[in-house]
Coordinates of N, CA, C and O in Angstrom, one line a residue:
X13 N 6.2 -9.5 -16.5 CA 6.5 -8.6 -17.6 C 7.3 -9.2 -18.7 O 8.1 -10.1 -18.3
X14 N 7.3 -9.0 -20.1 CA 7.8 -9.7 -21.0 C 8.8 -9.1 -21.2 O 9.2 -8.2 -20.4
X15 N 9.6 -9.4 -22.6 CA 10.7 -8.6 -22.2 C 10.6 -7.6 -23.4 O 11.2 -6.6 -23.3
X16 N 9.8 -7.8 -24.3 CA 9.1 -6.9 -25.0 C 9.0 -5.6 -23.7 O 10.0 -5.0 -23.3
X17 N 7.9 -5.5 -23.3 CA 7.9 -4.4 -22.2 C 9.1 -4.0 -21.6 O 9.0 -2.8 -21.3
X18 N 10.2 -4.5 -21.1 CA 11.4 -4.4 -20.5 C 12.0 -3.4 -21.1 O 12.1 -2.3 -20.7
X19 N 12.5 -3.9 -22.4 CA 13.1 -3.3 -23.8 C 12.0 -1.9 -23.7 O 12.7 -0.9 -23.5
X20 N 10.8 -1.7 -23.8 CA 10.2 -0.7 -24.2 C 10.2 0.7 -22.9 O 10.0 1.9 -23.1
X21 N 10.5 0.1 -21.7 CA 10.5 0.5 -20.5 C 11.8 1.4 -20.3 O 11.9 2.5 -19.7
X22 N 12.9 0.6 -21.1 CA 14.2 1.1 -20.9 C 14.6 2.3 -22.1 O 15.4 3.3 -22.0
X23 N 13.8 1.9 -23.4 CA 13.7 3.1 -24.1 C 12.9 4.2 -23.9 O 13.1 5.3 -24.4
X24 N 11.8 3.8 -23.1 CA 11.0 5.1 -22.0 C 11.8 5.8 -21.4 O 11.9 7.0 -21.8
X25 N 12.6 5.3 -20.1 CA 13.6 5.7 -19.6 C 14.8 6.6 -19.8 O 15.2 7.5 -19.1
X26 N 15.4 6.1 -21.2 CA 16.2 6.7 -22.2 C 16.0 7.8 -22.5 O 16.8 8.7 -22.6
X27 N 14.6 7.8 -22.8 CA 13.9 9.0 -23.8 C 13.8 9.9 -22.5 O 14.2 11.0 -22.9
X28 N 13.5 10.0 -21.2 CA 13.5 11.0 -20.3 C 14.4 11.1 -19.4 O 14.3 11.5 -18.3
X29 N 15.9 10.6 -20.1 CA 17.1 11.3 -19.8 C 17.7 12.3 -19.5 O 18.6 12.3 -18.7
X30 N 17.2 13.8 -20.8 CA 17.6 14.9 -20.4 C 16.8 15.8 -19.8 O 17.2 16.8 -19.2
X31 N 15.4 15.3 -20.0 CA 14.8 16.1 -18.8 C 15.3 15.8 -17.5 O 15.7 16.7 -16.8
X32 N 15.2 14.6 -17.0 CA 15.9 14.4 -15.4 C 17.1 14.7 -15.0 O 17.5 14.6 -13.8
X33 N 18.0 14.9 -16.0 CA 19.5 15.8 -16.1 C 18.9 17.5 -15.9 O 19.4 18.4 -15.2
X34 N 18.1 17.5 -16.7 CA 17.5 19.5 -16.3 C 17.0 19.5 -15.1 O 17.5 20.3 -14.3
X35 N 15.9 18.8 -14.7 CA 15.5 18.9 -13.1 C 16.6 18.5 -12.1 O 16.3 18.7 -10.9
X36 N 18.0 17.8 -12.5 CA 18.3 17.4 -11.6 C 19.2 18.9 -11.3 O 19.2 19.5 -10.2
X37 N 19.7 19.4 -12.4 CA 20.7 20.5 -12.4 C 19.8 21.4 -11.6 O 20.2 21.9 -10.6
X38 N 18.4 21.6 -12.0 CA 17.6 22.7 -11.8 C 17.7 23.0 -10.3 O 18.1 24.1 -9.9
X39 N 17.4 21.7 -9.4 CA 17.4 21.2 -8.4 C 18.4 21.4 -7.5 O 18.1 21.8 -6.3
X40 N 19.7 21.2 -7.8 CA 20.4 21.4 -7.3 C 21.1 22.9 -7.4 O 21.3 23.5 -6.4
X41 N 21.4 23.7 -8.7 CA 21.3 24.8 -8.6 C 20.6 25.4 -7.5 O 21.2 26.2 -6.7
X42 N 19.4 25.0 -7.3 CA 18.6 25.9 -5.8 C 19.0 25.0 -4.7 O 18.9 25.7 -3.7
X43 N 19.3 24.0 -4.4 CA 19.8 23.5 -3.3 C 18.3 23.2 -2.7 O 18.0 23.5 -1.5
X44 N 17.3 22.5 -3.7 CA 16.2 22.2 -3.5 C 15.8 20.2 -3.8 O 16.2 19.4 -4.6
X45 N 15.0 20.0 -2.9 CA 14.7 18.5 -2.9 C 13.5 18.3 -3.8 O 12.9 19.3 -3.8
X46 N 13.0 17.6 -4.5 CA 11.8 17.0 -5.0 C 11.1 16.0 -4.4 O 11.8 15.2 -3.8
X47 N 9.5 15.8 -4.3 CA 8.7 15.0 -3.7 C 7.9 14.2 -4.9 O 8.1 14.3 -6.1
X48 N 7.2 13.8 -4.6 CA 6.5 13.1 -6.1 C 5.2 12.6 -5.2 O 5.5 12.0 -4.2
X49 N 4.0 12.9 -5.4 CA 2.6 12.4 -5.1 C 1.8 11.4 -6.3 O 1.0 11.9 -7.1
X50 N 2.3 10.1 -6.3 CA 1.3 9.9 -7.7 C 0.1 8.8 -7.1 O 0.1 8.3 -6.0
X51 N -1.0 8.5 -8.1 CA -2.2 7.7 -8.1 C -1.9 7.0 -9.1 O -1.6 5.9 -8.6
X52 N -1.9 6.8 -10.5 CA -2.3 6.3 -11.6 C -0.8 5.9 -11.8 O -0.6 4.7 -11.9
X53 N 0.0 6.7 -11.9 CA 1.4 5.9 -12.5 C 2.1 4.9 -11.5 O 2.8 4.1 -11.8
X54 N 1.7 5.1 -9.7 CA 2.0 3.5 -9.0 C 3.6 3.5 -9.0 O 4.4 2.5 -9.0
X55 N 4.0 5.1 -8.8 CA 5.8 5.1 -8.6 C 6.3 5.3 -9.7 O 7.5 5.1 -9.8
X56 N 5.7 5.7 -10.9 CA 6.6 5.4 -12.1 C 7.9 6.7 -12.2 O 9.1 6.7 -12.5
X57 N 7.0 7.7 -11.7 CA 7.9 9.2 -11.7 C 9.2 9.0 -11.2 O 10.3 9.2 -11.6
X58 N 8.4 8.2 -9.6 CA 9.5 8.7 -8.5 C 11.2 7.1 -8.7 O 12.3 7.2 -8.3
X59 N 10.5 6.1 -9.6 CA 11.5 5.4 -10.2 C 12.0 5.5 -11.3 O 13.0 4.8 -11.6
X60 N 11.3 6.8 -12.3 CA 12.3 7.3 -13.2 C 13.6 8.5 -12.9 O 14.6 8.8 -13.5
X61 N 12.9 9.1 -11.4 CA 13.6 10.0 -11.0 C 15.1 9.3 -10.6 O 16.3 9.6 -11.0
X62 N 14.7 8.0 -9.6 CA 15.8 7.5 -8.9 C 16.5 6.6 -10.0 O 17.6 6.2 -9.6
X63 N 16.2 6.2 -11.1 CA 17.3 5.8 -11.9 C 18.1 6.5 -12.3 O 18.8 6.1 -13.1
X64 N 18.2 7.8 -11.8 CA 19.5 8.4 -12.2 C 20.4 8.6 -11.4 O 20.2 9.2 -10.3
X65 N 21.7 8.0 -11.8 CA 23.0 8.4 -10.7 C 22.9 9.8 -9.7 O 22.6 10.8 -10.3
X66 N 23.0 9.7 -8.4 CA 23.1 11.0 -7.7 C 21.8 11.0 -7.4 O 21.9 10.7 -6.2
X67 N 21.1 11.1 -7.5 CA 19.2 11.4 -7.7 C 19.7 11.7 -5.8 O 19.9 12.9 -5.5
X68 N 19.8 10.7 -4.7 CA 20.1 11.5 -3.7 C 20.2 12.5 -3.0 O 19.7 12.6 -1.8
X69 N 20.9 13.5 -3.6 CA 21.3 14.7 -3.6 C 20.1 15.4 -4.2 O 20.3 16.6 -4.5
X70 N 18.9 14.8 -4.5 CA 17.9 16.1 -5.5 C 16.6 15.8 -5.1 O 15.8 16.7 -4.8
X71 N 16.2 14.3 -4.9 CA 15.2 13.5 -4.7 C 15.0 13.3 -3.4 O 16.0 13.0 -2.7
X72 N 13.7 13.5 -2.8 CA 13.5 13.6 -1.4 C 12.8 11.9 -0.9 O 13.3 11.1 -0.3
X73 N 11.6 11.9 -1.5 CA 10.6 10.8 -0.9 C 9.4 10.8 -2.4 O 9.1 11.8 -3.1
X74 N 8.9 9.6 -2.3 CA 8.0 9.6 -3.4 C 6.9 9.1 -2.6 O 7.2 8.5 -1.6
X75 N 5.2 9.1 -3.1 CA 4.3 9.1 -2.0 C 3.4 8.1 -3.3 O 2.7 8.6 -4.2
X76 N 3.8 6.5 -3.1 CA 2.2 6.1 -4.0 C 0.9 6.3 -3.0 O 0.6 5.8 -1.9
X77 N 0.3 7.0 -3.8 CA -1.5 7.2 -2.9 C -2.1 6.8 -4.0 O -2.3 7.7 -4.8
X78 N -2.5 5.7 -4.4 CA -3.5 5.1 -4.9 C -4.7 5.1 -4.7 O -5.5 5.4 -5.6
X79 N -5.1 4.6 -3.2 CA -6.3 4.8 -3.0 C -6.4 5.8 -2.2 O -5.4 6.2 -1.7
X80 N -7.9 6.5 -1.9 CA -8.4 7.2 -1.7 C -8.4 7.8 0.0 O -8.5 8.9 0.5
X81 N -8.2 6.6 0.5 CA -7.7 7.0 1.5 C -6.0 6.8 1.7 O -5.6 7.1 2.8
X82 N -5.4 6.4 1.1 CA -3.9 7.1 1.3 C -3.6 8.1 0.9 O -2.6 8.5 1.5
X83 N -4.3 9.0 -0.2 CA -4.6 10.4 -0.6 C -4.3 11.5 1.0 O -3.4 12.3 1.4
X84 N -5.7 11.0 1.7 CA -6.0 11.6 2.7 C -4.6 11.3 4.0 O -3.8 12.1 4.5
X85 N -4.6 10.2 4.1 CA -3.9 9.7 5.1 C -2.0 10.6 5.2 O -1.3 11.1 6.1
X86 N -1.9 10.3 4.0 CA -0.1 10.4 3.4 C 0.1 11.7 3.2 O 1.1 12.3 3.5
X87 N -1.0 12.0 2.4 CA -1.0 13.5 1.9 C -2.0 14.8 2.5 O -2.2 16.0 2.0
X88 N -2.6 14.3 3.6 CA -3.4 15.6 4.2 C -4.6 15.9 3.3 O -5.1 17.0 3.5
X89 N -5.3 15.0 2.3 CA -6.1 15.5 0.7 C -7.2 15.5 2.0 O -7.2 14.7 2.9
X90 N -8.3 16.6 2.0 CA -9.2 16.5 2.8 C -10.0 14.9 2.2 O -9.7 14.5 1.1
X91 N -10.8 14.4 3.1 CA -11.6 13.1 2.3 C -13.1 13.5 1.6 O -13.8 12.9 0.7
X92 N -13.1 14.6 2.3 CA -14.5 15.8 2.1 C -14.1 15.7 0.4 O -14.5 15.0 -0.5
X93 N -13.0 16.8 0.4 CA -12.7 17.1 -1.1 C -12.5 15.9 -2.6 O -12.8 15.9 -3.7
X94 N -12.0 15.1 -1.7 CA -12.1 14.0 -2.7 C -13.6 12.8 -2.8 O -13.6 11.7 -3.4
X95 N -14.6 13.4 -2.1 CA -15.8 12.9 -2.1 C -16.8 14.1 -3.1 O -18.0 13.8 -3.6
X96 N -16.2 15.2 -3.2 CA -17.3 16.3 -3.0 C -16.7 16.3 -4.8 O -17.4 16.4 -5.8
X97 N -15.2 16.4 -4.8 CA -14.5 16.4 -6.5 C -14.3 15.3 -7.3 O -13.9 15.4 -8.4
X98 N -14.4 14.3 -6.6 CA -13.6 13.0 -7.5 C -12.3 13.0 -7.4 O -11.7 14.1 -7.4
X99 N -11.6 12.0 -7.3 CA -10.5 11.6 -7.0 C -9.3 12.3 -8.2 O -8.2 12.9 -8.0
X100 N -9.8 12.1 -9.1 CA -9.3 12.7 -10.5 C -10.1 14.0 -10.8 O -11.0 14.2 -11.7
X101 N -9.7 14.9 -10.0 CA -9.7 16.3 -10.1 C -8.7 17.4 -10.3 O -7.5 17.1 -10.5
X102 N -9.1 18.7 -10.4 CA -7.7 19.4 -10.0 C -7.8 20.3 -9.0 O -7.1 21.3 -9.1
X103 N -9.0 19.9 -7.8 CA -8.6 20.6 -6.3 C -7.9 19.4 -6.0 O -6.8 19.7 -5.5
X104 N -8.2 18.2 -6.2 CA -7.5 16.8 -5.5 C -5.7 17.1 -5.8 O -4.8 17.2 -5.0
X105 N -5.8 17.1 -7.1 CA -4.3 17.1 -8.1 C -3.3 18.5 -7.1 O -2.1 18.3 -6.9
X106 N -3.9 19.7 -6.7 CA -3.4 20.7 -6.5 C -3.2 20.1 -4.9 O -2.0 20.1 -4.5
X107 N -4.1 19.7 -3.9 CA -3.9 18.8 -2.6 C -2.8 18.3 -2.4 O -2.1 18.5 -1.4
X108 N -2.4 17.0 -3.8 CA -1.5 16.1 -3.6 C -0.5 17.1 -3.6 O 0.1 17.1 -2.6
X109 N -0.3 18.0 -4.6 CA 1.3 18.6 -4.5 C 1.8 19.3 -3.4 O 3.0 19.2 -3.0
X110 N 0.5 20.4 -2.9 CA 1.2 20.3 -1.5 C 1.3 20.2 -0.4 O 1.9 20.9 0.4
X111 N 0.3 18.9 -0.3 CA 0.4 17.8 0.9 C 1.8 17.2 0.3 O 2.6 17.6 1.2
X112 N 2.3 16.7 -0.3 CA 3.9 16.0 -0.5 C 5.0 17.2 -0.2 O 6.1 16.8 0.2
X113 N 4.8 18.5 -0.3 CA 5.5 19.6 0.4 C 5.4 19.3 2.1 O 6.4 19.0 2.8
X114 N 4.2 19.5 2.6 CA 3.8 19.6 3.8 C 4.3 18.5 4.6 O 4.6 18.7 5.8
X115 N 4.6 17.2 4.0 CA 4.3 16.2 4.6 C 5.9 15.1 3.8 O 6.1 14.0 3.3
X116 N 6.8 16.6 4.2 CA 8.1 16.4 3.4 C 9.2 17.2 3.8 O 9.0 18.1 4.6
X117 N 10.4 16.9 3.3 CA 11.3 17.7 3.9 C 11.7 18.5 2.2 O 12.9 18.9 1.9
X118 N 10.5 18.5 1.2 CA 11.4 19.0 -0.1 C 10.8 20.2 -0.3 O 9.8 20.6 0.4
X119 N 11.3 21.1 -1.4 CA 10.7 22.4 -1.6 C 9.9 22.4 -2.7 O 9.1 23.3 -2.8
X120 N 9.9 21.6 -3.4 CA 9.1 21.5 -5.3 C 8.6 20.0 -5.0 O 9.2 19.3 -4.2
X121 N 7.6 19.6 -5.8 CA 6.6 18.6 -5.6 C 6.2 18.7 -6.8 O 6.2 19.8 -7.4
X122 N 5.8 17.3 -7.4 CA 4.5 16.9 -8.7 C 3.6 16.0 -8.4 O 4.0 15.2 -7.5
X123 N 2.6 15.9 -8.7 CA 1.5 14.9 -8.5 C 0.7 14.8 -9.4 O 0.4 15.8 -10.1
X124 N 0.1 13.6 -9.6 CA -0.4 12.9 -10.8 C -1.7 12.1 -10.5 O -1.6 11.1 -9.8
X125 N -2.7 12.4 -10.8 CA -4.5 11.4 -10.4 C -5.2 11.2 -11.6 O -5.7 11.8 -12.6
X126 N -5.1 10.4 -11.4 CA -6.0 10.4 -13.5 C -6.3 8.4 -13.4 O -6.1 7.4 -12.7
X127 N -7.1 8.6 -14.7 CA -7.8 7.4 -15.1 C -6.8 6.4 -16.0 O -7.0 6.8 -17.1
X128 N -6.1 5.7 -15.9 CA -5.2 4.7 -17.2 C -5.9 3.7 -17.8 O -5.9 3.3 -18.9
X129 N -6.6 3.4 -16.9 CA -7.6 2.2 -17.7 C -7.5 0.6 -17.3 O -7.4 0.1 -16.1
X130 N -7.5 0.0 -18.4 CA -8.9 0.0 -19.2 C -10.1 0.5 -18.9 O -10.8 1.2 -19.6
X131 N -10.5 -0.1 -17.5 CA -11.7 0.0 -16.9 C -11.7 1.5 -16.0 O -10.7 2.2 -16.0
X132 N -12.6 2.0 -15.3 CA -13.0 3.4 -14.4 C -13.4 4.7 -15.1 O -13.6 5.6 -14.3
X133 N -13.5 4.8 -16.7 CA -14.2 6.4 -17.0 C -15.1 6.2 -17.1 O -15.6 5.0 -17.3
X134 N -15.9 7.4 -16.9 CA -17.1 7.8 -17.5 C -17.3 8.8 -18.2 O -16.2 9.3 -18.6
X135 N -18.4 9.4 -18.8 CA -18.4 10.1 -19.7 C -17.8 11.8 -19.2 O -17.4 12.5 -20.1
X136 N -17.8 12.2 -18.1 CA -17.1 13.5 -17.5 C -16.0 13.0 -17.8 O -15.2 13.6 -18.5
X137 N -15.8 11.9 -17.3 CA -13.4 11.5 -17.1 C -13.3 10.5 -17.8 O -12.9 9.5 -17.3
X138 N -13.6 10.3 -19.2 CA -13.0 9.6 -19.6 C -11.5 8.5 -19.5 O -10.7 9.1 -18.9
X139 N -11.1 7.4 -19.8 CA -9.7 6.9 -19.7 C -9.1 7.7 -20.3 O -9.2 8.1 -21.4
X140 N -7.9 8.0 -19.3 CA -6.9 8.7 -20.4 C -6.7 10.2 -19.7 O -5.8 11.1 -19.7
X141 N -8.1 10.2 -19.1 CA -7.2 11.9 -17.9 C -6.9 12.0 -16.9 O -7.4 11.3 -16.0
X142 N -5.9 13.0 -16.9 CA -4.9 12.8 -15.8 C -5.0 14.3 -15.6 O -4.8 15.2 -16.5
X143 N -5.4 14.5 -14.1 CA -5.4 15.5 -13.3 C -3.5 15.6 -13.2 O -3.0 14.5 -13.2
X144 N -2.7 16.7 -13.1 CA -1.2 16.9 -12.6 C -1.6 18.3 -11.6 O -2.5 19.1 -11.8
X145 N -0.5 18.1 -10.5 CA 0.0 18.9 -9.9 C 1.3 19.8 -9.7 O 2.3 19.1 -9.9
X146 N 1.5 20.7 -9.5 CA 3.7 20.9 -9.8 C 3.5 22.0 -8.6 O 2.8 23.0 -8.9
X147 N 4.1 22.1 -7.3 CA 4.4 23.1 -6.4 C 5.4 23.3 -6.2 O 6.1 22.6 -5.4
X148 N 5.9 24.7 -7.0 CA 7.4 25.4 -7.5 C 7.5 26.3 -6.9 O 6.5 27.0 -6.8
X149 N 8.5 26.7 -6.5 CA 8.8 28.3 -5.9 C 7.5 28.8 -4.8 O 7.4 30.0 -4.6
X150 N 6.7 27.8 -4.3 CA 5.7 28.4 -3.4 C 4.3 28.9 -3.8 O 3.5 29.6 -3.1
X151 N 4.2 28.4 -4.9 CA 3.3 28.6 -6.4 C 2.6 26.8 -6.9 O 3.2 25.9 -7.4
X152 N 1.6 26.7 -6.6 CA 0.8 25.5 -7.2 C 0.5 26.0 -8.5 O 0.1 27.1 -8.7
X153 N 0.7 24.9 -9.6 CA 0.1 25.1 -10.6 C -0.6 23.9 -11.1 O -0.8 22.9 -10.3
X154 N -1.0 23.9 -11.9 CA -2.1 22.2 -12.3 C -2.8 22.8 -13.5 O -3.2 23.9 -13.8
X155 N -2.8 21.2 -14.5 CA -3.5 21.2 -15.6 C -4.0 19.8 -16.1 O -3.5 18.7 -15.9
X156 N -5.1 20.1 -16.8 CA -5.4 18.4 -16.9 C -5.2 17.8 -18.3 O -5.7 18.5 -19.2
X157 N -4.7 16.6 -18.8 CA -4.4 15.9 -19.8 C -5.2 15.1 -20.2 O -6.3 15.2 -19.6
X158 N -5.2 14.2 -21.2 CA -6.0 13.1 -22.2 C -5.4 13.0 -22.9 O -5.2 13.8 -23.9
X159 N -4.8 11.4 -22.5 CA -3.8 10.5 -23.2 C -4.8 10.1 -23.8 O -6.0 10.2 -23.4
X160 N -4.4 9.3 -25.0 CA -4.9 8.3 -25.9 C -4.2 6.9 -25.9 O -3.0 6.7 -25.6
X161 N -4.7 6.2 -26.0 CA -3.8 4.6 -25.4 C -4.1 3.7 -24.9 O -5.2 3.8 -24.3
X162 N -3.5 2.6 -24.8 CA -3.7 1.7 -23.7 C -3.0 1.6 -21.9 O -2.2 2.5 -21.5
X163 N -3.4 0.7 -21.2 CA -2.9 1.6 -19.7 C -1.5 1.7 -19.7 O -1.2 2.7 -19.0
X164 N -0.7 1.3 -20.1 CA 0.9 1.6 -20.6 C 1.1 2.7 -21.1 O 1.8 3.5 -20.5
X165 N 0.5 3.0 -22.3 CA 0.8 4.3 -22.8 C 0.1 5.7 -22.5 O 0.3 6.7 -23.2
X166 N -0.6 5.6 -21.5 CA -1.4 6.5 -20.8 C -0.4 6.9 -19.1 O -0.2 7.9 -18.4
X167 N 0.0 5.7 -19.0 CA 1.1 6.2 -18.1 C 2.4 6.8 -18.3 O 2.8 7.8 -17.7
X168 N 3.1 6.0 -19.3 CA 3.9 6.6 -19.8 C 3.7 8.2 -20.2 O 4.4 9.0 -19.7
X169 N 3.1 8.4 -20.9 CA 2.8 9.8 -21.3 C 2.3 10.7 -20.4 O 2.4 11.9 -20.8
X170 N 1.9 10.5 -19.2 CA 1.8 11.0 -17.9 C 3.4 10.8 -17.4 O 3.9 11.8 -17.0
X171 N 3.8 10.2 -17.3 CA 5.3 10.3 -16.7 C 6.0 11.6 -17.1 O 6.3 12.7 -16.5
X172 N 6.2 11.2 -18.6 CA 6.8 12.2 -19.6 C 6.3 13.3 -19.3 O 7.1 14.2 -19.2
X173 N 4.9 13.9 -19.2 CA 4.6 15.0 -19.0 C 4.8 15.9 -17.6 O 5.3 17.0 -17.5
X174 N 4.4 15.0 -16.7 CA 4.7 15.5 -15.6 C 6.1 15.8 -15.3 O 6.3 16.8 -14.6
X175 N 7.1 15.2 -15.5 CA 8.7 15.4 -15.9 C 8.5 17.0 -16.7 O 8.3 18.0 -16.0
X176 N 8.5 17.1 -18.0 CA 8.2 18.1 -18.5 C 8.1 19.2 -18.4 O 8.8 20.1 -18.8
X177 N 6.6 19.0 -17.6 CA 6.6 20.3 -17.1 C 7.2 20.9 -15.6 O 7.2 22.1 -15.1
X178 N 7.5 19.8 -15.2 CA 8.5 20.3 -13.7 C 9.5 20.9 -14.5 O 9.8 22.1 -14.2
X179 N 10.3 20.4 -15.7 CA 11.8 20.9 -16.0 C 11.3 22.3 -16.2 O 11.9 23.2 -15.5
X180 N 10.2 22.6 -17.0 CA 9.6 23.4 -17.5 C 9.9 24.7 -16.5 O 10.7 25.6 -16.6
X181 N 8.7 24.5 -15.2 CA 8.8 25.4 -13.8 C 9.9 25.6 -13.7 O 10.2 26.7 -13.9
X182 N 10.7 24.7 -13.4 CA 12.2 25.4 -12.5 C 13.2 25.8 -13.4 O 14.4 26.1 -13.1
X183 N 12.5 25.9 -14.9 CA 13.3 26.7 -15.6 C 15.0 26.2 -16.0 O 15.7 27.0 -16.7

């Protein structure tokens, strides 16, 4: 990694500061843990989560499922459903979140499956979509995205969003 990217990594980081101060408060206010299920960002969530002092006390376990069968294996994703939907869906996306409940000691969960690139779209899934998951209060919700970018900035912006809209849920 250069240090161009370092530098740009850490002002990533920077920039989703006060959201992981709102999830963190959020979180603790309920005396609740977070899980993280991702594919396409490869930990980036559950390493923005734990760069924050304390995270401990809020953060439970983070689950990279990349492939297709660690989906299944880690997270309970039927292998049926991810044959029958594509991996980058949103029965798969709604699976991960709460298979990482199920297969966890936390109460709220996010999860993330999507395309970054360069290479794997097609003309249904384009590069750049990302199936999300968020299981809040006992409630799945899920919605799907298209970043524009390169594979850096398609993750990144999947980070940020999926952050977002967790702060979002737990209000």
């Amino acid at each position: 990694m250069s240090l161009q990217n370092n530098e740009l990594s850490a002002h990533a980081q920077h920039a989703l500061e006060p959201l992981l101060a709102q999830i963190s408060n959020a979180l603790l206010a309920r005396g609740q843990m977070l899980a993280t299920a991702e594919s396409c960002t490869g930990g980036l969530i559950a390493a923005a989560c734990t760069e924050l002092a304390g995270s401990s006390q809020w953060f439970e376990r983070g689950f990279v499922t990349y492939s297709n069968a660690a989906k299944a294996e880690l997270l309970g994703v039927p292998a049926a459903l991810i044959e029958q939907q594509g991996a980058v869906s949103e029965p798969v996306a709604r699976a991960m979140a709460e298979g990482a409940i199920q297969h966890s000691a936390a109460q709220a969960s996010l999860s993330v499956t999507g395309i970054a690139g360069p290479t794997g779209g097609s003309a249904d899934k384009p590069v750049g979509t990302v199936w999300f998951g968020w299981r809040v209060d006992e409630r799945t919700h899920s919605e799907v995205r298209h970043f524009a970018g390169d594979r850096a900035a398609v993750r990144a912006a999947t980070v940020q969003h999926a952050l977002a809209r967790l702060a979002a849920l737990l209000g």
